[in-house]
Structure formats: structure tokens, C-alpha cells
Coordinates of C-alpha atoms and ligand atoms in Angstrom, one line a residue:
X1 CA 1.5 94.7 82.2
X2 CA 4.9 95.7 83.1
X3 CA 4.4 99.5 82.7
X4 CA 1.8 100.3 85.2
X5 CA 1.9 98.5 88.5
X6 CA -0.9 99.1 91.3
X7 CA 0.6 96.8 93.9
X8 CA 3.9 95.5 94.9
X9 CA 4.4 92.6 97.1
X10 CA 6.9 92.5 99.7
X11 CA 8.2 89.3 98.5
X12 CA 7.0 87.0 95.6
X13 CA 8.0 83.4 94.7
X14 CA 5.5 82.9 91.7
X15 CA 7.7 84.5 89.0
X16 CA 10.6 82.3 90.1
X17 CA 8.7 79.3 90.3
X18 CA 7.0 79.8 86.8
X19 CA 10.5 80.1 85.2
X20 CA 12.0 77.1 87.3
X21 CA 9.1 74.9 86.8
X22 CA 10.2 72.6 84.3
X23 CA 13.6 71.8 86.0
X24 CA 11.8 71.5 89.2
X25 CA 9.3 69.2 87.8
X26 CA 12.0 67.0 86.3
X27 CA 14.0 66.7 89.5
X28 CA 11.0 65.7 91.6
X29 CA 10.0 63.3 89.1
X30 CA 13.8 61.6 89.6
X31 CA 12.9 61.6 93.5
X32 CA 9.5 60.1 93.0
X33 CA 10.9 57.3 90.8
X34 CA 13.8 56.6 93.3
X35 CA 11.2 56.7 96.2
X36 CA 13.7 57.4 98.9
X37 CA 12.5 60.2 100.6
X38 CA 14.8 60.4 103.7
X39 CA 18.6 60.6 103.0
X40 CA 18.3 59.8 99.2
X41 CA 20.9 60.6 96.7
X42 CA 19.9 64.4 96.1
X43 CA 20.7 65.0 99.9
X44 CA 24.3 64.1 99.6
X45 CA 24.7 65.7 96.1
X46 CA 23.4 68.9 97.6
X47 CA 25.7 68.7 100.7
X48 CA 28.8 68.6 98.3
X49 CA 27.4 71.4 95.9
X50 CA 26.7 73.7 98.7
X51 CA 30.0 73.1 100.6
X52 CA 31.8 73.7 97.4
X53 CA 29.4 76.9 96.8
X54 CA 30.6 78.2 100.4
X55 CA 34.1 77.2 100.0
X56 CA 33.7 74.9 103.2
X57 CA 35.1 71.6 103.5
X58 CA 31.9 69.8 104.9
X59 CA 28.2 70.5 104.8
X60 CA 25.5 68.7 107.0
X61 CA 22.0 69.4 106.0
X62 CA 19.4 69.3 108.8
X63 CA 15.8 70.0 109.2
X64 CA 15.6 73.7 109.5
X65 CA 18.1 76.8 110.4
X66 CA 17.2 76.5 114.0
X67 CA 17.8 73.1 114.2
X68 CA 21.3 73.8 112.3
X69 CA 22.1 76.4 115.1
X70 CA 20.8 74.0 118.2
X71 CA 22.6 70.9 116.8
X72 CA 25.9 72.8 116.3
X73 CA 26.0 74.4 119.6
X74 CA 25.2 70.9 121.2
X75 CA 27.9 68.9 119.2
X76 CA 30.5 71.8 120.4
X77 CA 29.5 70.9 124.0
X78 CA 27.2 73.7 124.9
X79 CA 24.5 72.9 127.4
X80 CA 22.6 73.6 130.7
X81 CA 24.8 76.3 132.7
X82 CA 26.6 77.6 129.6
X83 CA 26.0 81.2 128.2
X84 CA 26.1 82.0 124.6
X85 CA 26.4 85.6 123.3
X86 CA 23.8 86.6 120.7
X87 CA 23.0 90.1 119.2
X88 CA 19.7 91.5 120.6
X89 CA 18.8 92.4 117.0
X90 CA 17.8 89.2 115.3
X91 CA 15.0 86.7 114.4
X92 CA 14.0 85.1 117.8
X93 CA 15.2 81.8 116.2
X94 CA 18.9 82.7 117.1
X95 CA 18.0 82.7 120.8
X96 CA 15.5 79.8 120.9
X97 CA 18.4 77.7 119.3
X98 CA 20.5 78.4 122.3
X99 CA 17.7 78.0 124.8
X100 CA 17.1 74.5 123.1
X101 CA 20.5 73.5 124.4
X102 CA 19.5 74.3 127.9
X103 CA 22.1 77.3 127.7
X104 CA 21.3 80.9 128.1
X105 CA 21.2 83.4 125.2
X106 CA 22.8 86.5 126.3
X107 CA 21.6 89.6 124.2
X108 CA 24.1 92.3 123.4
X109 CA 23.5 95.8 121.6
X110 CA 24.3 96.7 118.1
X111 CA 26.6 98.7 116.0
X112 CA 25.5 100.9 113.1
X113 CA 25.6 97.8 110.7
X114 CA 22.9 96.0 113.0
X115 CA 25.6 93.6 114.0
X116 CA 26.5 92.5 117.4
X117 CA 28.8 95.4 118.8
X118 CA 32.1 93.6 119.8
X119 CA 32.7 96.2 122.8
X120 CA 29.4 94.9 124.3
X121 CA 30.3 91.3 123.6
X122 CA 33.6 91.8 125.7
X123 CA 31.6 93.4 128.7
X124 CA 29.2 90.4 128.5
X125 CA 31.8 87.8 128.9
X126 CA 31.4 85.6 132.1
X127 CA 32.9 82.5 133.4
X128 CA 29.8 80.6 131.9
X129 CA 30.2 82.0 128.4
X130 CA 31.0 79.3 125.9
X131 CA 30.2 80.5 122.6
X132 CA 29.3 83.6 120.6
X133 CA 26.7 83.6 117.8
X134 CA 27.2 86.6 115.2
X135 CA 24.3 87.0 113.1
X136 CA 24.9 88.3 109.4
X137 CA 21.8 90.1 109.6
X138 CA 19.8 91.2 106.4
X139 CA 22.3 89.5 104.3
X140 CA 25.3 91.7 105.2
X141 CA 28.5 89.8 106.5
X142 CA 29.7 91.0 109.8
X143 CA 33.2 91.8 110.3
X144 CA 34.3 89.1 112.4
X145 CA 38.0 89.9 112.9
X146 CA 38.0 91.3 116.4
X147 CA 35.2 88.8 117.5
X148 CA 37.5 86.1 116.6
X149 CA 40.3 87.4 118.6
X150 CA 38.0 87.7 121.4
X151 CA 37.0 84.2 121.0
X152 CA 40.5 82.9 120.8
X153 CA 41.6 84.7 123.8
X154 CA 38.8 83.2 126.0
X155 CA 38.5 79.8 124.2
X156 CA 35.1 80.3 122.9
X157 CA 33.5 78.9 119.8
X158 CA 32.0 81.1 117.2
X159 CA 29.0 79.8 115.4
X160 CA 27.8 82.1 112.7
X161 CA 23.9 82.5 112.1
X162 CA 24.2 82.9 108.2
X163 CA 20.4 82.2 107.8
X164 CA 20.0 85.4 106.0
X165 CA 23.2 85.6 104.1
X166 CA 23.5 82.8 101.5
X167 CA 26.4 83.7 99.4
X168 CA 27.2 86.8 101.3
X169 CA 31.1 87.4 101.7
X170 CA 33.6 89.3 103.7
X171 CA 37.0 90.1 101.8
X172 CA 35.7 87.5 99.5
X173 CA 35.5 84.9 101.9
X174 CA 31.7 83.3 102.4
X175 CA 30.0 83.6 105.5
X176 CA 29.7 80.5 107.7
X177 CA 33.2 79.6 106.7
X178 CA 34.9 82.2 109.3
X179 CA 34.2 81.0 112.4
X180 CA 33.8 77.4 113.9
X181 CA 30.7 76.6 111.8
X182 CA 27.9 78.4 109.7
X183 CA 24.4 77.7 110.0
X184 CA 21.7 78.2 107.1
X185 CA 18.2 78.1 106.7
X186 CA 16.2 77.2 103.5
X187 CA 13.0 78.3 104.6
X188 CA 11.1 79.3 101.5
X189 CA 11.6 83.2 101.8
X190 CA 15.4 83.1 102.2
X191 CA 17.6 84.0 99.5
X192 CA 18.0 80.1 98.9
X193 CA 14.5 78.5 100.0
X194 CA 13.1 75.4 99.7
X195 CA 9.4 74.3 99.5
X196 CA 9.1 74.0 103.3
X197 CA 11.6 73.8 106.1
X198 CA 15.3 72.9 105.9
X199 CA 18.8 73.9 106.8
X200 CA 22.6 73.1 106.6
X201 CA 25.7 73.7 108.8
X202 CA 28.8 74.2 106.8
X203 CA 32.2 73.8 108.8
X204 CA 35.9 73.0 108.0
X205 CA 36.0 70.7 111.1
X206 CA 35.8 67.1 110.0
X207 CA 34.9 66.2 113.8
X208 CA 32.3 68.7 114.0
X209 CA 30.7 67.4 110.8
X210 CA 30.9 63.8 111.9
X211 CA 29.2 64.8 115.2
X212 CA 26.6 66.7 113.2
X213 CA 25.8 63.7 111.1
X214 CA 25.1 61.6 114.0
X215 CA 23.1 64.3 115.8
X216 CA 20.6 64.8 113.0
X217 CA 20.0 61.0 112.7
X218 CA 19.2 59.5 116.0
X219 CA 23.0 59.1 116.5
X220 CA 23.6 56.5 114.1
X221 CA 26.4 56.0 111.6
X222 CA 25.0 52.6 110.4
X223 CA 21.2 51.5 111.0
X224 CA 20.1 50.6 114.2
X225 CA 23.7 51.4 115.7
X226 CA 23.2 54.4 118.0
X227 CA 26.1 56.0 119.0
X228 CA 24.6 59.2 120.8
X229 CA 21.0 60.3 121.7
X230 CA 20.8 62.1 118.4
X231 CA 17.7 64.3 117.0
X232 CA 15.6 63.4 114.0
X233 CA 16.5 66.4 112.0
X234 CA 17.1 65.8 108.4
X235 CA 16.6 67.5 105.2
X236 CA 14.1 65.8 102.9
X237 CA 15.2 64.3 99.6
X238 CA 12.3 66.3 97.9
X239 CA 13.8 69.5 99.3
X240 CA 17.4 68.6 98.5
X241 CA 16.3 68.1 94.8
X242 CA 14.6 71.5 94.8
X243 CA 17.8 73.1 96.5
X244 CA 19.8 71.7 93.9
X245 CA 18.1 73.3 91.0
X246 CA 17.9 76.4 92.8
X247 CA 21.4 76.8 93.8
X248 CA 22.6 77.1 90.2
X249 CA 20.7 80.3 90.1
X250 CA 21.4 81.8 93.6
X251 CA 24.5 83.9 92.3
X252 CA 22.6 85.5 89.6
X253 CA 19.6 86.2 91.8
X254 CA 22.0 87.7 94.7
X255 CA 23.3 89.8 91.7
X256 CA 19.8 91.0 90.9
X257 CA 19.1 92.0 94.4
X258 CA 22.3 93.8 94.7
X259 CA 21.3 95.7 91.3
X260 CA 18.0 96.6 92.9
X261 CA 19.6 97.7 96.3
X262 CA 21.9 100.0 94.0
X263 CA 18.6 101.6 92.4
X264 CA 17.1 102.1 95.9
X265 CA 20.3 103.6 97.1
X266 CA 20.1 106.3 94.2
X267 CA 16.5 107.1 94.2
X268 CA 16.3 107.3 98.1
X269 CA 19.4 109.5 98.4
X270 CA 17.6 111.9 95.8
X271 CA 14.8 112.2 98.4
X272 CA 17.1 112.7 101.4
X273 CA 16.8 109.2 102.9
X274 CA 19.9 107.5 103.8
X275 CA 20.5 104.1 102.2
X276 CA 21.5 101.5 104.5
X277 CA 25.2 101.5 105.8
X278 CA 27.3 99.1 104.1
X279 CA 30.8 97.8 104.9
X280 CA 33.1 98.2 101.9
X281 CA 34.4 94.5 102.5
X282 CA 31.2 93.0 102.7
X283 CA 29.7 91.5 99.6
X284 CA 26.1 92.3 100.7
X285 CA 23.1 89.6 99.5
X286 CA 20.1 92.1 100.4
X287 CA 18.0 89.3 102.0
X288 CA 16.4 92.5 103.1
X289 CA 16.6 96.2 102.0
X290 CA 16.2 98.0 105.4
X291 CA 16.0 101.9 105.8
X292 CA 15.1 103.8 109.1
X293 CA 12.4 106.4 109.3
X294 CA 11.1 108.3 112.3
X295 CA 7.6 108.2 111.1
X296 CA 8.0 104.5 110.2
X297 CA 4.3 103.5 111.2
X298 CA 2.8 106.2 109.5
X299 CA 5.0 105.6 106.3
X300 CA 4.0 101.8 106.2
X301 CA 0.3 102.5 106.6
X302 CA 0.6 105.2 103.8
X303 CA 2.4 102.8 101.4
X304 CA 0.0 100.0 102.2
X305 CA -2.8 102.3 101.0
X306 CA -0.7 102.4 97.7
X307 CA -0.8 98.9 97.5
X308 CA 3.1 98.8 98.5
X309 CA 3.6 95.9 101.1
X310 CA 6.7 96.4 103.6
X311 CA 8.2 94.7 106.5
X312 CA 9.4 95.2 109.9
X313 CA 12.6 93.2 111.0
X314 CA 12.0 93.1 114.0
X315 CA 9.2 95.0 115.6
X316 CA 10.0 93.6 119.1
X317 CA 13.5 92.3 119.9
X318 CA 13.8 88.7 121.7
X319 CA 14.6 90.4 124.9
X320 CA 11.4 92.2 125.2
X321 CA 9.2 89.2 124.1
X322 CA 7.0 87.3 126.7
X323 CA 9.0 84.3 125.9
X324 CA 12.2 85.8 127.4
X325 CA 10.7 87.3 130.4
X326 CA 12.9 85.1 132.5
X327 CA 15.9 87.2 131.2
X328 CA 14.5 90.0 133.2
X329 CA 15.6 92.9 131.0
X330 CA 13.6 95.8 131.1
X331 CA 12.6 98.2 128.3
X332 CA 15.9 100.4 127.6
X333 CA 18.4 97.8 128.4
X334 CA 19.6 97.5 124.9
X335 CA 18.8 101.0 123.6
X336 CA 20.2 100.9 120.1
X337 CA 18.4 97.7 119.4
X338 CA 15.3 99.0 120.7
X339 CA 15.5 102.3 119.0
X340 CA 16.1 100.4 115.6
X341 CA 12.9 98.3 116.1
X342 CA 11.1 101.6 116.2
X343 CA 12.4 103.0 113.0
X344 CA 13.4 100.1 110.7
X345 CA 11.2 99.4 107.5
X346 CA 11.9 96.6 105.0
X347 CA 11.1 97.6 101.3
X348 CA 9.8 95.0 98.9
X349 CA 13.0 93.2 97.7
X350 CA 13.1 89.9 95.4
X351 CA 15.2 89.0 92.5
X352 CA 12.3 89.1 90.0
X353 CA 11.0 92.7 91.2
X354 CA 10.5 94.7 88.2
X355 CA 11.6 98.4 87.3
X356 CA 8.1 99.5 87.2
X357 CA 7.5 98.0 90.7
X358 CA 10.8 99.7 92.2
X359 CA 9.4 102.8 90.6
X360 CA 5.8 102.4 92.0
X361 CA 7.7 102.0 95.5
X362 CA 9.6 105.1 95.0
X363 CA 6.6 107.0 93.9
X364 CA 4.7 105.9 96.9
X365 CA 7.7 107.0 99.4
X366 CA 8.0 110.3 97.5
X367 CA 4.2 111.0 97.8
X368 CA 4.3 110.0 101.6
X369 CA 7.3 112.6 102.2
X370 CA 5.2 115.4 100.5
X371 CA 2.1 114.5 102.5
X372 CA 3.9 114.7 105.6
X373 CA 5.4 118.2 104.6
X374 CA 2.1 119.4 104.0
X375 CA 0.7 118.0 107.1
X376 CA 3.6 119.7 109.1
X377 CA 3.3 123.3 107.5
X378 CA -0.6 122.7 108.1
X379 CA 0.2 122.1 112.0
X380 CA 2.5 124.9 112.1
X381 CA 0.2 127.4 110.6
X382 CA -2.4 126.3 113.2
X383 CA -0.1 126.9 116.1
X384 CA 1.1 130.3 114.7
X385 CA -1.6 131.8 112.5
Ligands
PLP1 C1 15.3 82.3 109.3 C2 16.1 82.3 110.4 C3 16.6 81.6 111.4 C4 15.8 80.1 111.5 O1 15.6 79.4 110.4 P1 14.4 78.3 110.2 O2 14.9 77.6 109.1 O3 13.3 79.2 110.2 O4 14.5 77.7 111.5 C5 17.5 81.7 112.2 N1 18.2 83.0 112.4 C6 17.8 83.9 111.5 C7 18.6 85.3 111.6 C8 17.1 83.7 110.5 O5 16.6 84.6 109.7

């Protein structure tokens, strides 16, 4: 079964679930017996373990990654009339979280690592700017050194969107612990995923952690004592039990993703396709393995014909979505982001992906490139017979 493969999913949880099934069943069984489904013992245990994993003083779990971002901004005092600078190249949730606070997301263009360009951040600063939200996109840590200087000089908060970067590091330091706070998502397809929605904030600030604990649970520290108008955004006990089991495997899974990425790098290089640019200081966790191709849409259709699923992250940036029409940003206003949206292609990537599956993807890409070459020389010979 492993020697020949005729289709490769973009992402597949089934093998991981089969392997973990006995441990997961046992962990869930404990929750069923305790019958404490909200704020049960597993929630606190997971928070302690995830804080320790990241090297953060505190972890506060919440209902989703979006909620982690929104509540963190709100607890930092961000709201209507404020601006938060975000990279244009991100999943729309980064921007939506800002909008949910009543503040305005201000998109800036990206650098060659798909991270927000700090020069553009500087020029986007206004009197209303209150925070900057760097996104560790695709699982690669952004270099936050210069950004932190800008934030310090202007008294701005830095909220890291680490929703794609569980375990990613910069100079050995975990993402999420470099700015004021780091926000994670446990959506099932993330590097650490639950069986539904979930999220967490890590921070070294005891005050922020305390405010977040109130914000996620109706503003109560003790039952029926409501100090602020908090939200209802908690991590289910069942999800925490699942995440506790999976957290033990995260480092090994990330290692497997890195090994697959190194295989892709070599094979693509041999075909003349540049592998993704990497920062030497960044411990990349390859939530996504993203290459660029000018003939991206044709490549994608060709690969699909070979049973190879790919993804596009993202086809349309948030400032060009109907939802953000109010920003009034025309096509071409953030050119690097818009160009990358036309070129990026995410190849299949998950820890359990086999060598045979990788082989099949590479054979598909090679076949596509030679089909393109034949097509081009045919077209040329038609023009000049
Ligand atoms: C997944 C994701 C989010 C949102 O997380 P949810 O748990 O789905 O709300 C935010 N930002 C980025 C970059 C993401 O990839």
C-alpha cells in the first residue's frame, strides 16, 4: 500500500487519529466520568502544560484563535476609534478579530518571508495606532526585533498571531512569548488541533492573563460575581483532554514536517523551483509548505488530475474581500501581497505523509513542468513555422 500511491490529500488526520485512538479514548473516558464539561480539571492542566511548552509564564485558554486575538486586544484596551496594523497577507481572522473590538485593521504589505514589512509598518503609524499584530505565517517565525523597537518608541502593544506556528521559534525563543502576548488556534487542521474550535493566549504579564480569565468567562472570578462584561469563550474540557494527549506529540510532528520540507526543498531545487525562503534564525514548523509558480492555476488543475490536492493561502487578501469594502483599498494598493496571492501554491504537508506520497507529488510536478515545456515549444513552432 505504501509503494504506489494514486492520490495525495492536502491534509489528512485519519492516520494520526488511528495511532492516538487508545490514548484519546482513555482521556475522554475520564472527562465523561467527571462530567465537568466546562472549565474542568483538564483545562487548567492543559494551560499549565502549554505555557511550559512555550516558555511563557501564563496561558489562558479560550474558545478559538479569533477569540484569543479579539479578547487580547480588548484586554489591552483597544476598541472603537483605534487602529491595529496587520499584514495584508494573512487569514482573514486576524483582521476580523481587530474589527470585533470596534478598532480598524490597517493592512500593510509583506516582505520576502510573507511577513509584515516593518518599513511599511512605520509609514502606516497614525495617532490612532494602538497595536501591531505580526503574523507568523505558514509556521515561520517573523523577526520581531525591529518591530518591537517601533512599538516601544510609540508605546504600542504587540500581539502575535501565532495561530499557524505552534512550536515555532526565533533564536530558540517560542513565538507568542516575544511580544505582549501570543495567540494560538486549535482548529483541527493546525499543527496542534482539537476536535473542533479552541484557542489560547500565552503571555508573561500576570495582569493581562488575569484580565483574559475574566474576559473569557462572563467577567467572573467567583461564580455570580461579575467584575466586567466578559464574553463566553472557553475551551471545552473535552477539547483540553484531547489537546493534552496531542501536545506530547507536537515536537515530533513538527520535526516530521521539517524533514518533509527538507525533502521537498531538495526535489524542487532539482526541478529548478525555488523552495520557500527561510530565515536562518527561525525554527520553522511548516504549518504550510508554500511555493510560488507563475502558472499556478494550471499547475493546480494538472496536479488535481493526478489525484494531488493542493491549497492556496490565500487566493484573495482580506483588503480585497467584500467584507472589507469599507477600507476602500483598490486593486494594486498592496502589490506584493496581491502578487503573492496570484502565485502561491501550498503542497500537501502533514506529519504522517509517506515517502511514496511525497514521490507522487514530485512526479506530478515534474510531469506538469514537462507538459508546459511541450506546450510552449508547440506554441512557438506555430508562431514561427
Ligand atoms: C486559523 C487562524 C486564525 C483563527 O483561528 P480560529 O481558531 O479558526 O478562530 C487566526 N489567524 C491565523 C493566521 C490563522 O491561521
